[in-house]
XYZ file of C-alpha atoms in Angstrom:
381
model
C 0.000 0.000 0.000
C 2.850 2.345 0.891
C 4.381 1.821 -2.545
C 0.976 2.433 -4.179
C 0.485 5.722 -2.295
C 4.000 6.903 -3.131
C 3.454 5.941 -6.766
C 0.133 7.803 -6.915
C 1.707 10.868 -5.308
C 4.559 10.774 -7.817
C 2.079 10.480 -10.677
C 0.050 13.442 -9.413
C 3.197 15.535 -8.957
C 4.330 14.659 -12.463
C 0.916 15.527 -13.901
C 0.952 18.842 -12.088
C 4.466 19.593 -13.274
C 3.576 18.729 -16.860
C 0.317 20.670 -16.911
C 0.486 23.750 -19.115
C -2.368 26.039 -18.151
C -3.329 28.402 -20.914
C -4.238 31.971 -20.084
C -6.654 33.464 -22.613
C -6.695 37.153 -21.614
C -4.041 37.994 -24.199
C -5.648 36.138 -27.063
C -7.964 37.013 -29.907
C -9.415 35.708 -33.154
C -9.176 37.197 -36.636
C -11.820 36.310 -39.223
C -10.291 35.030 -42.467
C -13.257 35.618 -44.730
C -12.112 33.929 -47.952
C -11.475 30.447 -46.597
C -13.903 30.243 -43.691
C -11.196 30.108 -41.053
C -10.119 32.094 -38.000
C -6.615 32.958 -36.891
C -5.793 32.686 -33.178
C -3.472 35.568 -32.191
C -1.572 36.680 -29.091
C -1.685 40.441 -28.606
C 1.381 40.772 -26.331
C 3.589 38.664 -28.597
C 1.982 40.240 -31.683
C 1.928 36.792 -33.222
C -0.365 34.251 -34.852
C -0.645 31.002 -32.892
C -2.951 28.775 -34.917
C -5.489 28.636 -37.730
C -8.871 26.970 -37.130
C -10.725 25.974 -40.303
C -14.161 24.716 -41.309
C -16.423 27.591 -40.280
C -18.343 27.988 -43.555
C -19.130 31.343 -45.174
C -17.469 34.114 -43.156
C -17.977 36.868 -45.724
C -19.833 38.847 -43.036
C -18.972 37.330 -39.670
C -18.720 38.333 -36.035
C -18.252 36.532 -32.737
C -18.718 36.766 -28.978
C -16.865 35.142 -26.079
C -17.954 33.136 -23.062
C -17.447 34.903 -19.708
C -14.374 32.758 -18.932
C -12.792 33.782 -22.276
C -12.350 30.147 -23.302
C -15.056 29.686 -25.916
C -15.861 31.808 -28.954
C -19.216 31.692 -30.764
C -18.794 32.625 -34.421
C -21.767 33.870 -36.449
C -21.313 33.133 -40.162
C -23.162 34.626 -43.104
C -24.473 31.179 -44.104
C -26.359 30.842 -40.810
C -23.617 28.803 -39.203
C -23.108 29.088 -35.440
C -19.734 27.627 -34.502
C -18.373 27.126 -30.982
C -14.576 27.217 -30.749
C -12.416 26.202 -27.793
C -9.468 28.590 -28.040
C -7.506 26.621 -25.424
C -7.534 23.370 -27.431
C -7.749 25.374 -30.689
C -10.584 23.236 -32.020
C -14.201 23.503 -33.114
C -16.258 21.807 -30.411
C -19.703 22.205 -32.003
C -21.355 23.729 -35.047
C -24.949 24.125 -36.212
C -26.366 25.749 -39.335
C -29.383 27.447 -37.815
C -30.626 29.579 -40.751
C -29.994 30.427 -44.379
C -28.537 33.903 -43.898
C -27.451 35.383 -40.572
C -26.148 38.839 -39.720
C -24.750 38.650 -36.177
C -25.358 37.584 -32.629
C -24.965 38.190 -28.914
C -24.413 36.300 -25.658
C -26.491 36.858 -22.529
C -24.936 38.606 -19.540
C -24.749 35.306 -17.622
C -23.114 33.541 -20.578
C -25.832 30.874 -20.745
C -27.626 31.870 -23.953
C -26.383 32.713 -27.441
C -28.762 34.553 -29.801
C -28.458 34.908 -33.578
C -30.251 37.436 -35.798
C -31.247 36.278 -39.256
C -32.069 37.723 -42.651
C -33.392 34.380 -43.904
C -35.853 33.267 -42.584
C -35.704 36.383 -40.411
C -36.160 36.587 -36.675
C -33.923 35.551 -33.796
C -32.994 32.071 -32.627
C -31.555 31.466 -29.177
C -29.291 28.568 -28.206
C -27.922 26.944 -25.079
C -24.312 28.136 -24.864
C -23.075 24.740 -23.662
C -24.776 22.433 -26.161
C -25.926 24.754 -28.979
C -29.399 23.222 -28.690
C -32.061 25.750 -29.691
C -34.073 26.983 -26.725
C -36.203 29.635 -28.438
C -37.278 30.575 -31.971
C -38.578 34.143 -32.269
C -39.964 34.798 -35.763
C -40.343 38.490 -36.600
C -41.539 38.461 -40.206
C -38.593 40.668 -41.137
C -34.868 40.787 -41.623
C -33.548 41.318 -38.129
C -30.605 43.583 -37.324
C -28.943 45.327 -34.389
C -29.072 42.361 -31.995
C -27.381 43.163 -28.670
C -27.380 41.764 -25.170
C -28.765 43.884 -22.337
C -28.485 43.459 -18.564
C -31.013 41.102 -16.983
C -30.702 38.216 -19.451
C -32.306 40.252 -22.246
C -31.714 40.615 -25.965
C -32.721 43.711 -27.964
C -33.101 43.656 -31.753
C -34.756 45.610 -34.572
C -36.619 44.843 -37.785
C -35.488 46.261 -41.127
C -38.885 45.794 -42.808
C -41.309 46.843 -40.072
C -39.275 49.409 -38.126
C -39.970 47.775 -34.754
C -37.591 47.044 -31.899
C -38.267 44.022 -29.699
C -36.921 43.224 -26.235
C -36.773 39.489 -25.416
C -36.501 38.976 -21.659
C -35.247 35.512 -20.644
C -35.004 36.238 -16.910
C -37.817 33.785 -16.141
C -36.905 31.128 -18.701
C -39.319 31.397 -21.620
C -38.924 34.761 -23.353
C -41.257 37.634 -22.605
C -41.413 39.909 -25.653
C -41.903 43.679 -25.532
C -42.584 45.248 -28.948
C -41.797 48.915 -29.619
C -43.229 50.242 -32.924
C -42.384 53.384 -34.882
C -38.613 53.252 -34.551
C -38.281 54.566 -38.114
C -37.968 53.404 -41.715
C -35.432 50.692 -42.542
C -33.212 50.534 -39.454
C -29.870 49.148 -40.629
C -27.880 48.674 -37.419
C -27.919 49.490 -33.716
C -25.724 49.876 -30.679
C -26.129 49.750 -26.923
C -24.146 51.814 -24.435
C -21.762 50.078 -22.052
C -24.113 50.572 -19.113
C -26.935 48.922 -21.060
C -29.207 51.950 -20.848
C -29.358 53.526 -24.315
C -30.086 51.613 -27.528
C -29.634 53.616 -30.749
C -30.696 52.523 -34.228
C -29.474 54.057 -37.467
C -32.106 54.629 -40.173
C -31.500 54.129 -43.865
C -34.982 55.065 -45.111
C -35.386 58.449 -43.436
C -33.462 61.215 -41.713
C -32.052 60.857 -38.226
C -31.601 58.076 -35.706
C -33.841 56.644 -32.989
C -32.946 55.914 -29.367
C -34.572 53.945 -26.553
C -34.056 54.438 -22.835
C -34.010 50.828 -21.621
C -34.133 52.007 -18.017
C -37.625 53.407 -18.636
C -40.526 51.237 -17.482
C -42.086 51.641 -20.931
C -39.353 52.565 -23.443
C -40.526 54.980 -26.125
C -38.741 55.964 -29.371
C -36.674 59.140 -29.042
C -35.790 60.854 -32.332
C -32.154 61.897 -32.615
C -30.789 64.397 -35.164
C -34.077 64.736 -37.097
C -32.458 67.201 -39.482
C -29.612 64.907 -40.383
C -29.663 62.230 -43.053
C -29.625 61.103 -46.595
C -32.581 63.305 -47.465
C -30.422 66.425 -47.436
C -27.952 65.384 -50.101
C -28.638 62.115 -51.843
C -25.372 60.277 -52.295
C -24.677 56.666 -53.184
C -23.954 54.541 -50.141
C -21.050 52.248 -50.956
C -21.147 50.387 -47.649
C -23.454 50.673 -44.674
C -21.618 51.947 -41.601
C -21.333 49.759 -38.528
C -22.823 51.313 -35.449
C -21.318 48.644 -33.210
C -18.078 50.427 -33.941
C -19.519 53.364 -32.025
C -17.442 55.615 -29.888
C -18.090 57.243 -26.527
C -15.555 59.940 -25.802
C -16.200 61.518 -22.455
C -19.767 62.802 -22.719
C -20.251 62.452 -26.476
C -21.100 59.694 -28.915
C -19.331 59.670 -32.262
C -21.233 57.979 -35.063
C -20.426 57.400 -38.739
C -22.758 59.347 -41.035
C -24.703 57.457 -43.714
C -23.800 58.534 -47.240
C -21.819 61.565 -46.081
C -18.117 62.210 -45.644
C -18.316 63.022 -41.942
C -18.768 61.704 -38.428
C -21.405 63.063 -36.064
C -20.906 64.114 -32.452
C -23.872 63.713 -30.091
C -24.248 64.716 -26.441
C -24.724 61.449 -24.545
C -27.164 62.987 -22.049
C -29.391 65.129 -24.262
C -28.882 63.226 -27.567
C -28.498 66.561 -29.339
C -25.861 67.239 -31.996
C -22.648 68.858 -30.771
C -20.600 68.849 -33.955
C -19.503 67.220 -37.196
C -16.042 66.370 -38.499
C -15.455 66.191 -42.241
C -13.657 63.009 -43.223
C -11.748 61.479 -46.103
C -14.690 59.359 -47.280
C -17.849 57.607 -46.092
C -16.941 56.251 -42.661
C -17.606 52.596 -41.864
C -16.267 52.340 -38.309
C -15.690 55.293 -35.966
C -14.055 53.671 -32.951
C -12.853 55.339 -29.778
C -9.556 54.392 -28.216
C -10.488 52.873 -24.832
C -9.537 56.058 -22.968
C -11.766 58.068 -25.318
C -8.984 60.499 -26.293
C -8.949 59.570 -29.992
C -11.418 58.282 -32.576
C -10.079 56.117 -35.399
C -12.094 56.035 -38.635
C -11.917 53.789 -41.700
C -13.862 54.224 -44.940
C -15.995 52.579 -47.585
C -14.825 51.609 -51.068
C -13.195 53.147 -53.094
C -11.408 55.149 -50.373
C -10.889 52.204 -48.060
C -7.101 52.264 -47.979
C -7.021 55.119 -45.466
C -7.318 55.651 -41.700
C -7.934 59.012 -40.057
C -7.449 59.732 -36.349
C -9.599 62.444 -34.728
C -8.799 64.217 -31.480
C -11.899 63.944 -29.304
C -11.378 67.333 -27.624
C -10.744 69.509 -30.676
C -12.762 67.222 -33.013
C -9.988 67.763 -35.573
C -8.119 65.175 -37.612
C -4.627 64.811 -36.166
C -3.257 61.957 -38.242
C -3.921 60.228 -41.565
C -2.187 57.255 -43.134
C -2.730 54.464 -45.642
C -2.152 50.977 -44.213
C -3.008 49.342 -47.551
C -5.855 48.201 -49.790
C -9.218 47.436 -48.160
C -8.872 48.341 -44.497
C -11.860 46.504 -43.024
C -11.628 46.517 -39.238
C -9.796 47.886 -36.193
C -9.440 46.480 -32.689
C -7.751 48.214 -29.756
C -5.838 46.378 -27.088
C -7.867 46.633 -23.849
C -6.004 49.702 -22.554
C -5.586 51.198 -26.001
C -1.809 51.382 -26.368
C -2.003 49.507 -29.684
C -4.519 49.092 -32.480
C -4.692 46.064 -34.769
C -5.925 46.721 -38.305
C -7.037 44.166 -40.885
C -5.931 45.014 -44.432
C -7.853 42.510 -46.514
C -6.245 42.865 -49.934
C -2.717 42.935 -48.522
C -3.460 39.711 -46.588
C -2.070 41.355 -43.460
C -3.019 42.350 -39.955
C -0.993 45.418 -39.019
C -0.249 46.544 -35.475
C 0.279 50.244 -34.666
C 1.271 52.214 -31.585
C -1.648 54.581 -30.912
C 0.553 57.323 -29.437
C 3.454 57.465 -31.899
C 1.465 55.959 -34.848
C 4.504 53.779 -35.555
C 3.822 50.432 -37.219
C 5.052 47.711 -34.885
C 4.332 44.457 -36.692
C 2.693 42.823 -39.698
C 1.021 39.415 -39.329
C 0.123 37.292 -42.338
C -3.590 36.498 -42.575
C -5.801 35.276 -45.419
C -8.238 38.062 -46.410
C -8.633 39.252 -42.803
C -11.726 41.138 -41.689
C -13.012 41.254 -38.082
C -10.512 41.236 -35.184
C -11.870 40.256 -31.765
C -9.821 40.198 -28.539
C -11.093 38.158 -25.607
C -11.476 41.285 -23.440
C -14.786 41.721 -25.261
C -16.151 38.947 -23.026
C -16.645 41.489 -20.252
C -18.337 44.279 -22.187
C -22.086 44.682 -22.687
C -23.180 44.634 -26.316
C -20.016 43.007 -27.675
């Protein structure tokens, strides 16, 4: 028995010594849109660690992370929902839940994953562990702007009907609150970090619409009613992404639709405080985490350029051209670096956000979205 106990102890000590725990706080995934793969990257080493393949059509893809930063849930354009274990670097489950999906969200407790769909429309909600569907919410419309909200809720909006719905899963089965008259053809939405304000951009009419989710009965609030495509009709080469929104101190910064400018809005009153003329039609206007700068990229054919705006003066302080087809930017959690995907150069480029010096290039196959695991702890991402 003594020999058995000593042998067991030696085995346990050896196992402990050989164990290689993997910390995930430094990691991230880059969407490689052409081949349906993702690239696992380490932000401190500025290096690619592994490629994970077999995720289907990622021509318009996004992802969210589990609260422990171990699992990623990738939403593909073909309706695929893929669960990746970034510790073992493997796909652990995959379902094709619709014909055409546009994004998703994970509940604040990490138990539910929701996907918004163009075809057949509506939202489908899945168990985060098993990917078994727990709720099917048909809306009769293409569904956009899906975000998570505190209290195990999801908020989403209908392109065709101009409604926003709140699906509350706090008691298990969803309780749906429908809010009509949000506006014509909402194309995207965002939620503030505190989960209070939900803003939708409108393609079919001037202005934007906000909801105060802290209100007992949220009502549409019109924002910038004098702003919009109706003033100067211009072709829209690419719809801007409101999830790339910026909050700089007390102001939101939003990309304008069809105009070469970004809009500044007081976060308390939702009134306009300024506009900054830009190089082209902005796609993402993203604040550095400290809010001191806003980085902007642009739609085709001017999508080789980045402009950096000072959030105090609202003036452009730096402009450069990383390469053809700059699609996405992602800041390190404290904002000392920004990672930029340059699709047609097949590169992810890393820049110092203070000196603007390029620090590293990483090979990637048609890269688009970049997602660091720190997103796991932010509402709406």
